[in-house]
CSV table of C-alpha atoms in Angstrom, one decimal:
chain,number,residue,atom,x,y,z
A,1,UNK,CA,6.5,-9.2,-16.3
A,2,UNK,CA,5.0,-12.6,-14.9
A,3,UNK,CA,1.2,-12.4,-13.7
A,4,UNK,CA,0.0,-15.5,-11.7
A,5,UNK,CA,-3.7,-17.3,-13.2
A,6,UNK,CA,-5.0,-18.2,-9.5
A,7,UNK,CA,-6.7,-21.7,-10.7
A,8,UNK,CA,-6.7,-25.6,-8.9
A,9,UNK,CA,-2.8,-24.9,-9.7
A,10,UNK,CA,-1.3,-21.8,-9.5
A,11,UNK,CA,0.5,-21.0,-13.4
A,12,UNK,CA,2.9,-18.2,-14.1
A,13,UNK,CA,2.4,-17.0,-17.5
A,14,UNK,CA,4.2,-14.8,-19.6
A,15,UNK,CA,1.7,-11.7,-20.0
A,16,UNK,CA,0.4,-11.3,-23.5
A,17,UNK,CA,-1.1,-8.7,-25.8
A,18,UNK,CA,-4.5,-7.3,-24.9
A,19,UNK,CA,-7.6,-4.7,-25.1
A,20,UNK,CA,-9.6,-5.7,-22.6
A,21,UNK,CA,-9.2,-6.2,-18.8
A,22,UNK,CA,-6.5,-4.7,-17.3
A,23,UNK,CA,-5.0,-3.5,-21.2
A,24,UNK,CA,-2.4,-1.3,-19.9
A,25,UNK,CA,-0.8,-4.3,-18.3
A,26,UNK,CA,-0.7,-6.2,-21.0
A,27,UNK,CA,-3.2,-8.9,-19.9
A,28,UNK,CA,-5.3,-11.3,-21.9
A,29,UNK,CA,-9.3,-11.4,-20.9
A,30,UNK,CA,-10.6,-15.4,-20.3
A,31,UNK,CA,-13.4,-17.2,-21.3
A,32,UNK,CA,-16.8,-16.7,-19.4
A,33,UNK,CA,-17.1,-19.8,-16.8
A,34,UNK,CA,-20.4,-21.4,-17.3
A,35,UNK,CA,-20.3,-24.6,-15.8
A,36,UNK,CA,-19.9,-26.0,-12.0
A,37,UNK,CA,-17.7,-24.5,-9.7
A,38,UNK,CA,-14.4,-26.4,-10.0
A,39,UNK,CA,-13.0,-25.5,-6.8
A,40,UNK,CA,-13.3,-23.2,-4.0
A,41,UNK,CA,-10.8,-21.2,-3.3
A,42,UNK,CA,-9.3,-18.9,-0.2
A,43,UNK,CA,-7.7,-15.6,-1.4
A,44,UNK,CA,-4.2,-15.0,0.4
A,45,UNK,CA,-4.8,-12.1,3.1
A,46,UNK,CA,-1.7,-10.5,0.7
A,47,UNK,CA,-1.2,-10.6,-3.1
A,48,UNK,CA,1.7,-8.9,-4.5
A,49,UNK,CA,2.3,-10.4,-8.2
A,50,UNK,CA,-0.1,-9.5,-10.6
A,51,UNK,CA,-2.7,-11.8,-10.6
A,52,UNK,CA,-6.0,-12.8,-12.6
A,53,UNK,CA,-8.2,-15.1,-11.5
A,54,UNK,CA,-10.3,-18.2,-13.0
A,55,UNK,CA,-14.3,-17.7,-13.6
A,56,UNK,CA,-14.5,-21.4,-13.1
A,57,UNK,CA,-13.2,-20.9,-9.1
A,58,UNK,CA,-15.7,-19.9,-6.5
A,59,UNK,CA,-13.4,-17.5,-4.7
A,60,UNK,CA,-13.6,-16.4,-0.7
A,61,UNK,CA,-12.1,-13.8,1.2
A,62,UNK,CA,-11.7,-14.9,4.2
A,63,UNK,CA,-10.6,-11.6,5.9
A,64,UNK,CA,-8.7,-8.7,4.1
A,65,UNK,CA,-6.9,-9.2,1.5
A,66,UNK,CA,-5.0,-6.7,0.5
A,67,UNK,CA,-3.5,-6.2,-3.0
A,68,UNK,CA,-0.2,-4.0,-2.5
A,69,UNK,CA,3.4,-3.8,-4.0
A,70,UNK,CA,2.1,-2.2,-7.3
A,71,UNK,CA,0.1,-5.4,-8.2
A,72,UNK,CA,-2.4,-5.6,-10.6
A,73,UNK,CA,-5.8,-8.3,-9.4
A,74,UNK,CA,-7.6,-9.2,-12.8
A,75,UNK,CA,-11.3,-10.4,-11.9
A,76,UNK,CA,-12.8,-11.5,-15.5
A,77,UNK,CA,-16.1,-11.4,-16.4
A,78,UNK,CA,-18.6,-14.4,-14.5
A,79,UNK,CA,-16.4,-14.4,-11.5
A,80,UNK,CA,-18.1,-14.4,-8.4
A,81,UNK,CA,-15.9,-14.0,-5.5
A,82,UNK,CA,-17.5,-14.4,-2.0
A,83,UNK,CA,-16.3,-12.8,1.7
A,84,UNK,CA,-17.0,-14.8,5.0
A,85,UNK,CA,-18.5,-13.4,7.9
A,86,UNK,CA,-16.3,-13.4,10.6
A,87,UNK,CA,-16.8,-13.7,14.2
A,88,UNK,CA,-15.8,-9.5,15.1
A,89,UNK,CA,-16.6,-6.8,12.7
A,90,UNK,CA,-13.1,-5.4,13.0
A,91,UNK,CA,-11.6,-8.6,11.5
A,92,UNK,CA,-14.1,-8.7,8.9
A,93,UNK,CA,-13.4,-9.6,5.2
A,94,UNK,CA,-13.1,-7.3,2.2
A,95,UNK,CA,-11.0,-6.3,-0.8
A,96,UNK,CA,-8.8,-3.7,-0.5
A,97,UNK,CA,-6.5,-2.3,-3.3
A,98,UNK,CA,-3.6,0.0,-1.7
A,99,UNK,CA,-1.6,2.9,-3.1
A,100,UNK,CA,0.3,2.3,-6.6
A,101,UNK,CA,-2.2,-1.6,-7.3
A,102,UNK,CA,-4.9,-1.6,-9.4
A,103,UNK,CA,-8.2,-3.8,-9.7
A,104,UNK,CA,-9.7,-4.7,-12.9
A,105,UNK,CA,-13.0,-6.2,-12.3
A,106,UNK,CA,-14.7,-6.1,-15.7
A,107,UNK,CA,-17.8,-8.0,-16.1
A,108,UNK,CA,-20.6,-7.3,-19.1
A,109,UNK,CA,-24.3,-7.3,-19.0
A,110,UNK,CA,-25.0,-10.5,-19.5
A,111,UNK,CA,-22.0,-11.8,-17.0
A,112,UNK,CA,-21.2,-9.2,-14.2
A,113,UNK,CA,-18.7,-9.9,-11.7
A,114,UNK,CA,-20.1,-10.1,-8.2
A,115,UNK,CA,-19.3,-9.6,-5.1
A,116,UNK,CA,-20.9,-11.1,-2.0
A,117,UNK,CA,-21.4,-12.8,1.1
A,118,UNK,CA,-20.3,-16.3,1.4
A,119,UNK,CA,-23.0,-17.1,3.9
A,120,UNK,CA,-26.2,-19.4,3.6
A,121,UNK,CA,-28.4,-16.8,4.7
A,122,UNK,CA,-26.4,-13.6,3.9
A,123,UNK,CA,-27.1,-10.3,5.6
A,124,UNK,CA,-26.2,-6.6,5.3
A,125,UNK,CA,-22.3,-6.1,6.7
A,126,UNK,CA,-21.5,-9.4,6.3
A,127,UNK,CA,-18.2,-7.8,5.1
A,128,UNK,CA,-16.4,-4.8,4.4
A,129,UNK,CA,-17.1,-4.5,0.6
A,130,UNK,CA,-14.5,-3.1,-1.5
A,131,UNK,CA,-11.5,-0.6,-1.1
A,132,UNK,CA,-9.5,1.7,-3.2
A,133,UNK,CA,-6.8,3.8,-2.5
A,134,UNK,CA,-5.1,6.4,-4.4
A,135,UNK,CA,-2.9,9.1,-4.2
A,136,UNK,CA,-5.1,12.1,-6.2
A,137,UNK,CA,-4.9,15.3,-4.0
A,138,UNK,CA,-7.5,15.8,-0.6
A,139,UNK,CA,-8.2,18.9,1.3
A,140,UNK,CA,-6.1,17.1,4.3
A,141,UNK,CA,-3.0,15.4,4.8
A,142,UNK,CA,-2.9,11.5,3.9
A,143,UNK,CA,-5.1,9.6,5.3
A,144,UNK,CA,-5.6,6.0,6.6
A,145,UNK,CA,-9.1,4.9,5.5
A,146,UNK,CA,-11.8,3.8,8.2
A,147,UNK,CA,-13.4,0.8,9.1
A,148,UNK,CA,-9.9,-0.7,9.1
A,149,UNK,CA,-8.8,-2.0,12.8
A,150,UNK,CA,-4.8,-0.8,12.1
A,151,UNK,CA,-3.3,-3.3,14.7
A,152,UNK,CA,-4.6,-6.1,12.4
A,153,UNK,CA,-2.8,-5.0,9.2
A,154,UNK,CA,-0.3,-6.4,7.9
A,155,UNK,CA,3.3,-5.4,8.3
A,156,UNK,CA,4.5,-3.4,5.2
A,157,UNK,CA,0.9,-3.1,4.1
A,158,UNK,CA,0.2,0.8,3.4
A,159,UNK,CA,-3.8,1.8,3.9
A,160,UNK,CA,-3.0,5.2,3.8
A,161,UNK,CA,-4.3,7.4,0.9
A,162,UNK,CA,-4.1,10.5,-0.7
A,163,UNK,CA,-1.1,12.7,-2.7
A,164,UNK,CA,1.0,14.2,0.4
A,165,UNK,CA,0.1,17.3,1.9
A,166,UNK,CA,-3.0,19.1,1.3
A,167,UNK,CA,-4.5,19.7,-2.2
A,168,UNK,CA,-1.3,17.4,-3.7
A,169,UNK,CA,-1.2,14.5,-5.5
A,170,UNK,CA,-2.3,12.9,-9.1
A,171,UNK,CA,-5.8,14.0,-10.6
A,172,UNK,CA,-5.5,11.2,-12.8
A,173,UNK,CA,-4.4,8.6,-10.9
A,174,UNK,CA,-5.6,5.5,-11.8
A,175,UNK,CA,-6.9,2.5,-9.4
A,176,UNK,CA,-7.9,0.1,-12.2
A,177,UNK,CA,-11.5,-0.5,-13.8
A,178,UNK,CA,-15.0,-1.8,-12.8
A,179,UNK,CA,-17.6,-2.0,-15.1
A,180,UNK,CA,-20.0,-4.4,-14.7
A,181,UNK,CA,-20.3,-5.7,-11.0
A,182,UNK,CA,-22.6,-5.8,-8.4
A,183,UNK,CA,-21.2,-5.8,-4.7
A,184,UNK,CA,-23.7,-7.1,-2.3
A,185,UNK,CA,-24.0,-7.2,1.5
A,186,UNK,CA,-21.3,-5.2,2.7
A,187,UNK,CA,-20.7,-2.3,5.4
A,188,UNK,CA,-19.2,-4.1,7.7
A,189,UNK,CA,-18.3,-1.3,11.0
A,190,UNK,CA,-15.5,-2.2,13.2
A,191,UNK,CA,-17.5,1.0,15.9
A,192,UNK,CA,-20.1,3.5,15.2
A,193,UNK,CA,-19.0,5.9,12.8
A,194,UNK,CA,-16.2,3.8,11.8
A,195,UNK,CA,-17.2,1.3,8.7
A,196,UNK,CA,-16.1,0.5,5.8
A,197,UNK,CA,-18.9,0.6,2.7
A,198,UNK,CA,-20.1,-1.1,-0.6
A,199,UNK,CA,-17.5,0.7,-2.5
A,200,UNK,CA,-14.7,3.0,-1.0
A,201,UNK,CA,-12.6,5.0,-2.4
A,202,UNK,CA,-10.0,7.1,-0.8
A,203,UNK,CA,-7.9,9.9,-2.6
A,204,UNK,CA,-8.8,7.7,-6.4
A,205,UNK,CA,-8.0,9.9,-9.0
A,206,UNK,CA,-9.6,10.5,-12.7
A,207,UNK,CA,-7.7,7.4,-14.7
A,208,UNK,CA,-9.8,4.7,-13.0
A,209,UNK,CA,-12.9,4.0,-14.6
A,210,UNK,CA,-15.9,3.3,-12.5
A,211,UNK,CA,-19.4,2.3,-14.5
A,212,UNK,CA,-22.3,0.0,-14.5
A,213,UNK,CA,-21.9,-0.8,-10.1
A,214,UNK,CA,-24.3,-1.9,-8.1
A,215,UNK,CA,-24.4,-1.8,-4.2
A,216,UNK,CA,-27.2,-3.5,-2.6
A,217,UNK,CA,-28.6,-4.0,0.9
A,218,UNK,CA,-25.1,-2.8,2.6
A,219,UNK,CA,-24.6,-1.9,5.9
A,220,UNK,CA,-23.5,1.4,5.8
A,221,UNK,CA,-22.8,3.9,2.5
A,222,UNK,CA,-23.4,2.0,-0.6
A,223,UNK,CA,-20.7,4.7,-2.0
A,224,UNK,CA,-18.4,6.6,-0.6
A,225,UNK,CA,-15.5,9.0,-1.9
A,226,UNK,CA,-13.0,10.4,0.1
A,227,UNK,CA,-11.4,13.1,-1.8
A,228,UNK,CA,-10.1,12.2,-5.0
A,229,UNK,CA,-11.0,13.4,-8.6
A,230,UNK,CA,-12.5,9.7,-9.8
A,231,UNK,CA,-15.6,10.2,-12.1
A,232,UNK,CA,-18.2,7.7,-12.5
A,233,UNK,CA,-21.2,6.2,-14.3
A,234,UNK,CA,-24.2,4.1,-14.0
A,235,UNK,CA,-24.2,3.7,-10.6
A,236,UNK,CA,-27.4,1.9,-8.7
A,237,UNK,CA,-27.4,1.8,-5.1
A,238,UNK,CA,-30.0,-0.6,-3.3
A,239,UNK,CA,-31.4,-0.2,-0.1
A,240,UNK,CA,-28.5,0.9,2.2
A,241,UNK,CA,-28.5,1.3,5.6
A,242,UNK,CA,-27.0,4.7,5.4
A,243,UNK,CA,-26.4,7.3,2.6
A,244,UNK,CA,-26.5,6.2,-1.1
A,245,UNK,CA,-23.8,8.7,-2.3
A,246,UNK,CA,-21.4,10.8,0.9
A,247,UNK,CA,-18.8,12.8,-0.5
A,248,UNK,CA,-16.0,14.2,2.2
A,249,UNK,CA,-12.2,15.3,2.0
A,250,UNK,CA,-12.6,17.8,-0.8
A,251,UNK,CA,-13.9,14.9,-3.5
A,252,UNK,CA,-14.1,17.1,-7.0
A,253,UNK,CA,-15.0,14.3,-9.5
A,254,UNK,CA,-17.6,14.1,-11.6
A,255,UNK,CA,-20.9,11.5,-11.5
A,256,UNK,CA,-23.8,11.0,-14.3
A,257,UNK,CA,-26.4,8.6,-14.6
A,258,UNK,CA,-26.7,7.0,-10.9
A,259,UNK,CA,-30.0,5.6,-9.3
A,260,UNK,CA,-30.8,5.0,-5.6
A,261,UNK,CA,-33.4,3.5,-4.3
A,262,UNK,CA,-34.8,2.5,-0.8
A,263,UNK,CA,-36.7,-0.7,0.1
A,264,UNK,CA,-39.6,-0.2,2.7
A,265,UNK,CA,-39.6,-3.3,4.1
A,266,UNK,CA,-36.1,-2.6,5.9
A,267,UNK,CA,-36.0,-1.6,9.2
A,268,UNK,CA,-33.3,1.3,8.8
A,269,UNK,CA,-31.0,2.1,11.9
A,270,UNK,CA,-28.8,5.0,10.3
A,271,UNK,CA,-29.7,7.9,8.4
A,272,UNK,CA,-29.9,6.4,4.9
A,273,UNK,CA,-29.9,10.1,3.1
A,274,UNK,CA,-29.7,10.3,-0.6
A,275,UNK,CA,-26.4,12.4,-0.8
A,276,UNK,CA,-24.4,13.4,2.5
A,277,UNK,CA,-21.3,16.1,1.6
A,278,UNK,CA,-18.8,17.4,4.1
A,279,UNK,CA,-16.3,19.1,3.3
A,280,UNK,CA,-15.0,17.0,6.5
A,281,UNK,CA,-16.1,16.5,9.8
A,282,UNK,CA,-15.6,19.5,11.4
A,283,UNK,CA,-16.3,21.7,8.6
A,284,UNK,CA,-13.7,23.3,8.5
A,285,UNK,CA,-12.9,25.5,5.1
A,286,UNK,CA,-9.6,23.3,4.1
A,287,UNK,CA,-8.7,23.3,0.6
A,288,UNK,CA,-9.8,21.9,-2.2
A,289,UNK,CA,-13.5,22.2,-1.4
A,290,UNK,CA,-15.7,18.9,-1.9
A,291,UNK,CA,-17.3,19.9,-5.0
A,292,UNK,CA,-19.1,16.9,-6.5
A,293,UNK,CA,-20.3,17.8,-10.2
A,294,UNK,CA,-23.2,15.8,-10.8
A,295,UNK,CA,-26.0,15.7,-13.7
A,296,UNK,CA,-28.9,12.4,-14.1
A,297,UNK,CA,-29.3,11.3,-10.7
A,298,UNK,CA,-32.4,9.5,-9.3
A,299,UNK,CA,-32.9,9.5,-5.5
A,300,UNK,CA,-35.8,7.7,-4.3
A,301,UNK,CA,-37.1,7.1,-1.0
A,302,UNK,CA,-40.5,5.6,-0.4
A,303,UNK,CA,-44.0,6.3,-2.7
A,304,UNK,CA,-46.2,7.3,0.3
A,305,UNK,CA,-45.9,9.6,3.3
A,306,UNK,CA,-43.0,8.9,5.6
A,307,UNK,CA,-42.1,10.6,9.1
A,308,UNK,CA,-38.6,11.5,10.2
A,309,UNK,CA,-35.6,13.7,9.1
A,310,UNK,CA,-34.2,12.1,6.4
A,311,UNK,CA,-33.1,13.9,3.2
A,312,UNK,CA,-33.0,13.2,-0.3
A,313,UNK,CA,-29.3,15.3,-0.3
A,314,UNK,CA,-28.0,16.9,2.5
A,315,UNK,CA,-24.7,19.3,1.8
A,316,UNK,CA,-23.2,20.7,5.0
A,317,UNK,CA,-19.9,21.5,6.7
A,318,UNK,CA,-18.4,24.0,3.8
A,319,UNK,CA,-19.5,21.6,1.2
A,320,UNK,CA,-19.9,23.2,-2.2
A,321,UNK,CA,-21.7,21.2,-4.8
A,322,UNK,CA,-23.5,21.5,-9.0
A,323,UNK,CA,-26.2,19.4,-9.1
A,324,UNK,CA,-28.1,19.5,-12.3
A,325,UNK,CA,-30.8,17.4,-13.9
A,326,UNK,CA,-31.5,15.2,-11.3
A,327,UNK,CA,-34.7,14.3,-9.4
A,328,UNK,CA,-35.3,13.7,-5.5
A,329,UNK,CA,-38.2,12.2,-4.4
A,330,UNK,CA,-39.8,10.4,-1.5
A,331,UNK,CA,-38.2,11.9,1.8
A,332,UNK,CA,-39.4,14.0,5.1
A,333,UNK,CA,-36.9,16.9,3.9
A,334,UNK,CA,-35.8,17.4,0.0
A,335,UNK,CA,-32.6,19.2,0.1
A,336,UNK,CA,-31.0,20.7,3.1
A,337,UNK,CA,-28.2,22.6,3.0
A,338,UNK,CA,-26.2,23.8,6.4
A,339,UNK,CA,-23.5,26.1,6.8
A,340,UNK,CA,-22.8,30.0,5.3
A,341,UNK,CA,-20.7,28.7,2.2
A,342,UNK,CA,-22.7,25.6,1.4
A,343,UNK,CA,-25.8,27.9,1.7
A,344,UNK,CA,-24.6,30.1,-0.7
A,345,UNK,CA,-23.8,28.0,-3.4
A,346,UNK,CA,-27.2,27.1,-3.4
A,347,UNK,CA,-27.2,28.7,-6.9
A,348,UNK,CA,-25.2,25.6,-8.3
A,349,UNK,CA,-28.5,23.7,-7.7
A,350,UNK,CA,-30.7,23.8,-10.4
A,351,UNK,CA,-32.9,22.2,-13.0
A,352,UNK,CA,-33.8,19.6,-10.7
A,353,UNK,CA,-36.9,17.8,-9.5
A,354,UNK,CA,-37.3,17.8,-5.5
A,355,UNK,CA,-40.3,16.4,-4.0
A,356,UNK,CA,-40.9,16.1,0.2
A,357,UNK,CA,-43.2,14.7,2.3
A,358,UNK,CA,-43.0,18.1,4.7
A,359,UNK,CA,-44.1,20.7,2.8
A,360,UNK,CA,-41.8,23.5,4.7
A,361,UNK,CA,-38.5,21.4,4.0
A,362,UNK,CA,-39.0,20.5,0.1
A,363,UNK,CA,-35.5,23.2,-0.4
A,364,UNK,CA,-34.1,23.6,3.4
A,365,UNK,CA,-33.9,26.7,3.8
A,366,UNK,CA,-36.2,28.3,1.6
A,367,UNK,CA,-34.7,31.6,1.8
A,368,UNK,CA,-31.2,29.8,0.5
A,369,UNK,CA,-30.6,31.7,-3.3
A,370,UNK,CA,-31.6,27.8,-5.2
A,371,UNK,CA,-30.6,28.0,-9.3
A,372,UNK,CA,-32.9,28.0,-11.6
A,373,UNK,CA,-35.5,25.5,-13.3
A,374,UNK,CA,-36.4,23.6,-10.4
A,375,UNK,CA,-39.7,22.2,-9.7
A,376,UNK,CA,-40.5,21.3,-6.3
A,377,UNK,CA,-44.1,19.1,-5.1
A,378,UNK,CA,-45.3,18.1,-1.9
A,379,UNK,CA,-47.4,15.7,-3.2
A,380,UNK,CA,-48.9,12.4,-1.1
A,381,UNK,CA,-47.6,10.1,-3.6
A,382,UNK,CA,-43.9,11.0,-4.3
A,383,UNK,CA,-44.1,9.7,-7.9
A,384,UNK,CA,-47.5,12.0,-8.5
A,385,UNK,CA,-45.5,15.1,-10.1
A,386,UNK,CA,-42.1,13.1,-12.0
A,387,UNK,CA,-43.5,10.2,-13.7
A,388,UNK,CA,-41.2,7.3,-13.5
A,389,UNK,CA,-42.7,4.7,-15.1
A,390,UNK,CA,-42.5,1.9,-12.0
A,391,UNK,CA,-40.0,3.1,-9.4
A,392,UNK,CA,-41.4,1.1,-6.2
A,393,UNK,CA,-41.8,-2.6,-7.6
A,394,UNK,CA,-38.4,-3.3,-6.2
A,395,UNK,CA,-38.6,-7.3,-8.0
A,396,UNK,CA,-38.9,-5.4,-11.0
A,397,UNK,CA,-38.4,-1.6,-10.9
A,398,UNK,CA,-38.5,0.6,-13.8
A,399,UNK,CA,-36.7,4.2,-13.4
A,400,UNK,CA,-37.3,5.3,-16.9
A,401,UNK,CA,-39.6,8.6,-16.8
A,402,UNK,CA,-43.1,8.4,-18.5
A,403,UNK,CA,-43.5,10.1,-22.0
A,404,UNK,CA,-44.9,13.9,-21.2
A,405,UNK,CA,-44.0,14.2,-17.6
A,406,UNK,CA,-42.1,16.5,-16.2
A,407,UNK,CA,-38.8,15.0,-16.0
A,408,UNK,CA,-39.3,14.7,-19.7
A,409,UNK,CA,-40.4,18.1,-20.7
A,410,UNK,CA,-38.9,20.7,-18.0
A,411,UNK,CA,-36.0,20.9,-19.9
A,412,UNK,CA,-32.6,20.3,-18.7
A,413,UNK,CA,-28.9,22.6,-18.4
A,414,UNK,CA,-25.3,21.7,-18.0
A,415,UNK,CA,-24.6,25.1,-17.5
A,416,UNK,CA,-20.9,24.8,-15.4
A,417,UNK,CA,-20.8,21.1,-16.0
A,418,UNK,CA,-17.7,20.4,-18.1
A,419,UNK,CA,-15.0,20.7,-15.9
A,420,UNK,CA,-13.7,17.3,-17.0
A,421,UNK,CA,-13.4,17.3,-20.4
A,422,UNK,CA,-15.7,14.9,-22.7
A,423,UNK,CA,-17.5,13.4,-19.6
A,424,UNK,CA,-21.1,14.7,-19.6
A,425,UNK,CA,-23.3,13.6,-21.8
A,426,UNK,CA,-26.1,16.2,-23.0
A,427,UNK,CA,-29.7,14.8,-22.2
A,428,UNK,CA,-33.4,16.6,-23.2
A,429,UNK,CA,-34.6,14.3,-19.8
A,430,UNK,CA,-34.0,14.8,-16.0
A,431,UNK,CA,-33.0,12.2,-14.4
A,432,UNK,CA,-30.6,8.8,-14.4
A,433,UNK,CA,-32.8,7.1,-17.1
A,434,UNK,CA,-34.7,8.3,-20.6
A,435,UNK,CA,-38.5,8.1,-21.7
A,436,UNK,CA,-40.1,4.4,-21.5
A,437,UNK,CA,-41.2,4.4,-25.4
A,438,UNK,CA,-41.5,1.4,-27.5
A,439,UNK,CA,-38.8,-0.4,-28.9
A,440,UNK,CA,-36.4,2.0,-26.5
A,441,UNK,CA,-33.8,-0.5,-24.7
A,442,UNK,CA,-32.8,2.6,-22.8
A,443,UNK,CA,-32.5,0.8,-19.1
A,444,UNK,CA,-29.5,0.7,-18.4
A,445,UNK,CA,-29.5,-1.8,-15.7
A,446,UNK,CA,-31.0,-4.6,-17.8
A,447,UNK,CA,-29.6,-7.7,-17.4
A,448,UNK,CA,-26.8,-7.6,-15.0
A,449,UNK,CA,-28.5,-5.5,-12.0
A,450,UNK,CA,-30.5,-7.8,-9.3
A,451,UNK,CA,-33.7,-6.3,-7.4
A,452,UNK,CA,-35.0,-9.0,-5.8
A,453,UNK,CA,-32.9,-10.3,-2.5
């Protein structure tokens, strides 16, 4: 098989032996650019060869592009491709990786690849962020993603996603790899309740691997997963306008180690919950149930008394849910829960942290039959009963816990946590981050992660 190398002259080369990005394709990884931009370059609106592109090319997206016909985009480490804003949100830019194509966007901590707006003075939903689609099994029929204006796709373009018919499809799918990159500005909406996110991903199954990915200061959901079995990693959502983490469609995959934080110096104008889960948006009981299987998470909202109804998780509309060894801190309401079946599932959440700022919605409701283990404050400071070691400093945040607090010492279980074999990881700590202790390099955002916008 050819692969094109999009460069100031397009090459076709024969693909060669590799172990890095895209490996399964046979593709060689390229130098790190570090040097001056030698171009700028427009990305076609379609690419259907396997392509790779060149670190030492500013790219642009100047509207959707959309990788289809089972091709394979290669984004090396150091590239930095930017989106234009365009003049109506329902023509804005983003990336969007269709049915049977993969993306391989693998960046390391010292060179992530990044994602982000190509304008002087960026600003959340500058664009639509980036898509994938899949075809693992969702509790509905397939499904053309949102925030997508149809009449403006291309002919022979497919945006649906999912496996068939209800519950069908391939759990282990796979949509390609990101490790290693930050997508900024996104979220643009074409109409309320219609947007696209930081990172979406429709009906992606368990082959594509998803670690070390930050969203920050998007427009809407910094993720979202619309069914689908994909498991993920290290992810860090920043300030989004809407929820960090919103689950739908029967989504059954697996997350550990993820951080979100809020910045109080936006002015929000959604509902910027830590989690959102429906099982969809009628709440109907369709089959499979969105059952996201979580362990390590970090929501955070702000360090001093807030007013309003935000949550730090919200699980409504049939959504079932295990949630362990996590902490929520720094909302109105902790965790609410709505609906009969979500309500009684309410056993699947334990060993956790929750802390809110009103003292009757800390677990919502409080006669709901909550797990185990969890330790719940009302506290004027929402740091005052974890300790992280410097959660609000949002130029240089630390989400490590503090030796002898209770995120370290409370204990932690993983009781009905290893559905998906090998994936979680056993840890003493609650939590997305270990104990601050010296000589312990244990932050995993380090180096390629970005606070201060």
């Amino acid at each position: 098989m050819k692969r094109l190398i999009l460069s100031m002259a397009v090459l076709a080369v024969a693909a060669g032996a590799c172990k890095k990005n895209g490996a399964d394709k046979g593709f060689e990884p390229r130098s790190t650019f570090a040097g001056p931009y030698a171009d700028t370059i427009t990305l076609p609106l379609t690419i259907t060869t396997d392509t790779e592109l060149d670190p030492g090319i500013l790219w642009v997206l100047d509207g959707k592009t959309y990788v289809t016909n089972g091709a394979t985009l290669i984004v090396p480490e150091g590239t930095r491709v930017e989106a234009k804003k365009k003049s109506t949100n329902d023509s804005a830019s983003a990336l969007i990786i269709t049915r049977g194509s993969q993306l391989f966007a693998v960046g390391n901590a010292q060179n992530p690849v990044v994602f982000t707006s190509h304008e002087a003075n960026p600003a959340s939903g500058d664009w639509g962020g980036i898509v994938l689609l899949g075809n693992a099994p969702l509790n509905r029929a397939d499904a053309t993603i949102e925030g997508i204006n149809l009449p403006s796709v291309p002919a022979g373009v497919d945006i649906n996603y999912g496996g068939g018919a209800a519950g069908q499809g391939d759990v282990n799918h796979k949509a390609g790899e990101l490790q290693y990159v930050r997508i900024e500005y996104a979220g643009a909406a074409i109409a309320t309740d219609n947007e696209l996110n930081g990172l979406t991903c429709g009906g992606v199954g368990a082959g594509t691997v998803l670690d070390h990915i930050e969203v920050a200061y998007g427009n809407d959901d910094a993720f979202e997963f619309f069914g689908g079995t994909v498991n993920a990693k290290y992810l860090f959502a920043l300030a989004p306008d809407d929820d960090a983490f919103d689950f739908d469609f029967g989504y059954r995959g697996h997350i550990q180690y993820a951080v979100s934080v809020l910045d109080p110096n936006e002015t929000y104008s959604a509902n910027p919950n830590g989690i959102e889960s429906d099982n969809n948006g009628t709440g109907a009981a369709d089959q499979p149930f969105t059952n996201p299987y979580i362990s390590n998470m970090t929501v955070i909202g702000w360090s001093n008394a807030i007013s309003g109804t935000l949550s730090a998780a919200h699980f409504r509309r049939h959504s079932l849910y295990d949630v362990r060894n996590s902490i929520f801190i720094g909302f109105p309401r902790g965790i609410r829960l709505e609906s009969t079946p979500t309500i009684n599932h309410a056993s699947h959440f334990s060993h956790n942290i929750v802390h809110a700022f009103n003292a009757s919605q800390v677990l919502d409701p409080v006669t709901a039959p909550f797990g185990a283990g969890i330790f719940t404050s009302t506290a004027s400071n929402s740091n005052a009963d974890v300790v992280l070691n410097n959660p609000f400093n949002l130029s240089s945040p630390d989400f490590r816990i503090v030796a002898g607090s209770n995120a370290a010492t409370l204990g932690t279980d993983f009781t009905g946590l290893d559905g998906y074999p090998g994936f979680f990881t056993a840890t003493s700590y609650r939590g997305a981050f270990d104990v601050v202790a010296a000589g312990n390099t244990n932050n995993w955002l380090a180096g390629w992660a970005k606070y201060d916008y």
